[in-house]
PDB file of C-alpha atoms in Angstrom:
ATOM      1  CA  UNK A 206      -0.268 -49.125 -42.090  1.00 45.00           C
ATOM      2  CA  UNK A 207      -1.980 -46.117 -40.626  1.00 56.00           C
ATOM      3  CA  UNK A 208      -3.789 -45.122 -37.541  1.00 77.00           C
ATOM      4  CA  UNK A 209      -6.571 -47.316 -36.232  1.00 83.00           C
ATOM      5  CA  UNK A 210     -10.026 -46.222 -37.337  1.00 92.00           C
ATOM      6  CA  UNK A 211     -12.180 -45.142 -34.394  1.00 96.00           C
ATOM      7  CA  UNK A 212     -15.930 -45.680 -34.764  1.00 96.00           C
ATOM      8  CA  UNK A 213     -18.697 -44.404 -32.485  1.00 97.00           C
ATOM      9  CA  UNK A 214     -22.034 -46.226 -32.654  1.00 96.00           C
ATOM     10  CA  UNK A 215     -25.003 -44.856 -30.699  1.00 95.00           C
ATOM     11  CA  UNK A 216     -28.185 -46.845 -30.190  1.00 93.00           C
ATOM     12  CA  UNK A 217     -30.374 -46.270 -27.164  1.00 92.00           C
ATOM     13  CA  UNK A 218     -32.192 -49.578 -26.908  1.00 88.00           C
ATOM     14  CA  UNK A 219     -32.955 -52.642 -24.841  1.00 85.00           C
ATOM     15  CA  UNK A 220     -31.239 -56.004 -24.948  1.00 82.00           C
ATOM     16  CA  UNK A 221     -32.938 -57.035 -28.202  1.00 85.00           C
ATOM     17  CA  UNK A 222     -31.805 -53.814 -29.845  1.00 86.00           C
ATOM     18  CA  UNK A 223     -28.192 -54.531 -28.915  1.00 84.00           C
ATOM     19  CA  UNK A 224     -28.475 -57.994 -30.438  1.00 83.00           C
ATOM     20  CA  UNK A 225     -30.003 -56.498 -33.593  1.00 86.00           C
ATOM     21  CA  UNK A 226     -27.136 -53.996 -33.794  1.00 88.00           C
ATOM     22  CA  UNK A 227     -24.587 -56.816 -33.837  1.00 86.00           C
ATOM     23  CA  UNK A 228     -25.169 -57.380 -37.570  1.00 86.00           C
ATOM     24  CA  UNK A 229     -24.241 -53.753 -38.300  1.00 88.00           C
ATOM     25  CA  UNK A 230     -21.240 -53.994 -36.005  1.00 90.00           C
ATOM     26  CA  UNK A 231     -20.114 -57.190 -37.720  1.00 90.00           C
ATOM     27  CA  UNK A 232     -20.294 -55.429 -41.109  1.00 91.00           C
ATOM     28  CA  UNK A 233     -18.171 -52.558 -39.788  1.00 90.00           C
ATOM     29  CA  UNK A 234     -15.540 -54.970 -38.505  1.00 89.00           C
ATOM     30  CA  UNK A 235     -15.511 -56.933 -41.788  1.00 90.00           C
ATOM     31  CA  UNK A 236     -14.873 -53.765 -43.797  1.00 90.00           C
ATOM     32  CA  UNK A 237     -12.437 -52.275 -41.246  1.00 89.00           C
ATOM     33  CA  UNK A 238     -10.991 -55.240 -39.313  1.00 89.00           C
ATOM     34  CA  UNK A 239      -8.686 -53.161 -37.127  1.00 89.00           C
ATOM     35  CA  UNK A 240     -11.310 -50.587 -36.168  1.00 92.00           C
ATOM     36  CA  UNK A 241     -12.091 -49.896 -32.543  1.00 94.00           C
ATOM     37  CA  UNK A 242     -15.824 -49.549 -31.933  1.00 94.00           C
ATOM     38  CA  UNK A 243     -17.279 -47.618 -29.017  1.00 95.00           C
ATOM     39  CA  UNK A 244     -20.945 -48.457 -28.456  1.00 93.00           C
ATOM     40  CA  UNK A 245     -23.219 -46.079 -26.521  1.00 94.00           C
ATOM     41  CA  UNK A 246     -26.512 -47.455 -25.238  1.00 92.00           C
ATOM     42  CA  UNK A 247     -28.796 -47.459 -22.215  1.00 92.00           C
ATOM     43  CA  UNK A 248     -27.247 -48.550 -18.897  1.00 90.00           C
ATOM     44  CA  UNK A 249     -29.418 -51.683 -18.640  1.00 87.00           C
ATOM     45  CA  UNK A 250     -28.264 -52.894 -22.052  1.00 86.00           C
ATOM     46  CA  UNK A 251     -24.561 -52.644 -21.353  1.00 84.00           C
ATOM     47  CA  UNK A 252     -24.082 -56.300 -20.306  1.00 83.00           C
ATOM     48  CA  UNK A 253     -25.289 -57.577 -23.703  1.00 82.00           C
ATOM     49  CA  UNK A 254     -23.070 -55.115 -25.540  1.00 82.00           C
ATOM     50  CA  UNK A 255     -20.029 -56.013 -23.442  1.00 79.00           C
ATOM     51  CA  UNK A 256     -20.360 -59.612 -24.592  1.00 75.00           C
ATOM     52  CA  UNK A 257     -20.133 -58.622 -28.262  1.00 81.00           C
ATOM     53  CA  UNK A 258     -16.642 -59.277 -29.670  1.00 84.00           C
ATOM     54  CA  UNK A 259     -17.005 -56.484 -32.255  1.00 87.00           C
ATOM     55  CA  UNK A 260     -17.262 -53.805 -29.552  1.00 89.00           C
ATOM     56  CA  UNK A 261     -14.080 -52.429 -28.001  1.00 90.00           C
ATOM     57  CA  UNK A 262     -15.779 -50.206 -25.414  1.00 91.00           C
ATOM     58  CA  UNK A 263     -19.352 -49.956 -24.143  1.00 91.00           C
ATOM     59  CA  UNK A 264     -20.731 -46.831 -22.506  1.00 91.00           C
ATOM     60  CA  UNK A 265     -24.109 -46.646 -20.825  1.00 90.00           C
ATOM     61  CA  UNK A 266     -25.797 -43.269 -20.844  1.00 91.00           C
ATOM     62  CA  UNK A 267     -28.894 -42.568 -18.770  1.00 91.00           C
ATOM     63  CA  UNK A 268     -31.400 -40.569 -20.810  1.00 89.00           C
ATOM     64  CA  UNK A 269     -32.724 -38.983 -17.612  1.00 89.00           C
ATOM     65  CA  UNK A 270     -29.387 -37.342 -16.813  1.00 86.00           C
ATOM     66  CA  UNK A 271     -29.377 -33.592 -16.591  1.00 85.00           C
ATOM     67  CA  UNK A 272     -28.091 -31.093 -19.125  1.00 86.00           C
ATOM     68  CA  UNK A 273     -24.744 -30.693 -17.362  1.00 85.00           C
ATOM     69  CA  UNK A 274     -24.246 -34.460 -17.513  1.00 90.00           C
ATOM     70  CA  UNK A 275     -25.060 -34.405 -21.227  1.00 90.00           C
ATOM     71  CA  UNK A 276     -22.462 -31.714 -21.918  1.00 91.00           C
ATOM     72  CA  UNK A 277     -19.843 -33.591 -19.879  1.00 92.00           C
ATOM     73  CA  UNK A 278     -20.638 -36.773 -21.817  1.00 92.00           C
ATOM     74  CA  UNK A 279     -20.473 -34.920 -25.136  1.00 92.00           C
ATOM     75  CA  UNK A 280     -17.086 -33.510 -24.126  1.00 92.00           C
ATOM     76  CA  UNK A 281     -15.868 -37.034 -23.383  1.00 92.00           C
ATOM     77  CA  UNK A 282     -17.029 -38.196 -26.828  1.00 93.00           C
ATOM     78  CA  UNK A 283     -15.438 -35.256 -28.646  1.00 94.00           C
ATOM     79  CA  UNK A 284     -12.077 -35.887 -26.938  1.00 94.00           C
ATOM     80  CA  UNK A 285     -12.051 -39.407 -28.414  1.00 93.00           C
ATOM     81  CA  UNK A 286     -11.656 -37.941 -31.934  1.00 95.00           C
ATOM     82  CA  UNK A 287     -13.765 -40.504 -33.745  1.00 96.00           C
ATOM     83  CA  UNK A 288     -13.311 -40.963 -37.490  1.00 96.00           C
ATOM     84  CA  UNK A 289     -16.891 -42.143 -37.990  1.00 95.00           C
ATOM     85  CA  UNK A 290     -20.012 -41.714 -35.839  1.00 96.00           C
ATOM     86  CA  UNK A 291     -23.211 -43.640 -36.549  1.00 94.00           C
ATOM     87  CA  UNK A 292     -26.675 -43.276 -34.994  1.00 94.00           C
ATOM     88  CA  UNK A 293     -28.254 -46.721 -35.425  1.00 91.00           C
ATOM     89  CA  UNK A 294     -31.616 -45.533 -34.197  1.00 87.00           C
ATOM     90  CA  UNK A 295     -33.912 -42.619 -34.907  1.00 86.00           C
ATOM     91  CA  UNK A 296     -33.735 -41.553 -31.264  1.00 89.00           C
ATOM     92  CA  UNK A 297     -33.318 -37.769 -31.064  1.00 89.00           C
ATOM     93  CA  UNK A 298     -30.460 -37.849 -28.562  1.00 90.00           C
ATOM     94  CA  UNK A 299     -28.608 -40.533 -30.542  1.00 92.00           C
ATOM     95  CA  UNK A 300     -28.718 -38.300 -33.620  1.00 91.00           C
ATOM     96  CA  UNK A 301     -27.647 -35.246 -31.612  1.00 90.00           C
ATOM     97  CA  UNK A 302     -24.674 -37.035 -30.041  1.00 92.00           C
ATOM     98  CA  UNK A 303     -23.526 -38.216 -33.450  1.00 93.00           C
ATOM     99  CA  UNK A 304     -24.083 -34.787 -35.022  1.00 92.00           C
ATOM    100  CA  UNK A 305     -22.075 -33.037 -32.299  1.00 91.00           C
ATOM    101  CA  UNK A 306     -19.462 -35.798 -31.870  1.00 94.00           C
ATOM    102  CA  UNK A 307     -16.827 -34.030 -33.943  1.00 93.00           C
ATOM    103  CA  UNK A 308     -16.313 -37.168 -36.057  1.00 95.00           C
ATOM    104  CA  UNK A 309     -15.073 -36.578 -39.593  1.00 94.00           C
ATOM    105  CA  UNK A 310     -17.924 -38.667 -41.033  1.00 94.00           C
ATOM    106  CA  UNK A 311     -21.375 -38.742 -39.402  1.00 93.00           C
ATOM    107  CA  UNK A 312     -24.277 -40.957 -40.415  1.00 91.00           C
ATOM    108  CA  UNK A 313     -27.775 -41.329 -38.990  1.00 88.00           C
ATOM    109  CA  UNK A 314     -30.594 -43.749 -39.552  1.00 83.00           C
ATOM    110  CA  UNK A 315     -33.338 -42.224 -41.674  1.00 78.00           C
ATOM    111  CA  UNK A 316     -33.561 -38.541 -42.404  1.00 78.00           C
ATOM    112  CA  UNK A 317     -31.912 -36.144 -39.966  1.00 77.00           C
ATOM    113  CA  UNK A 318     -34.157 -33.453 -38.473  1.00 75.00           C
ATOM    114  CA  UNK A 319     -33.895 -30.081 -40.225  1.00 76.00           C
ATOM    115  CA  UNK A 320     -31.868 -28.561 -37.401  1.00 74.00           C
ATOM    116  CA  UNK A 321     -29.194 -31.273 -37.710  1.00 76.00           C
ATOM    117  CA  UNK A 322     -28.933 -31.603 -41.511  1.00 78.00           C
ATOM    118  CA  UNK A 323     -25.851 -29.393 -41.663  1.00 74.00           C
ATOM    119  CA  UNK A 324     -24.000 -31.956 -39.506  1.00 76.00           C
ATOM    120  CA  UNK A 325     -24.750 -34.982 -41.699  1.00 77.00           C
TER     121      UNK A 325
END
């Protein structure tokens, strides 16, 4: 076999948004059954995401964190060496995290802003 595929999914949303994302996560796991999925969302939505069997790890990120916190978080993501990174929402920070994640394949919902098109 090969290495396990590592997938990063970013969606800053509430509880309903996490439930809506479960269909996308289920599709990922059906196509890549052995994949590990790391889900990044808002801190208050973490409990719903932790209950999802398709998610291997859930990380809550506070959008009001400072710039230094953002760079530390981005460093943490880049060290994970994701194969695929997906922004499941049009949120600007979700798209930026995916664009700068270092993943080999990066996908965002909708059209990426002009300053990020080179990353997608």
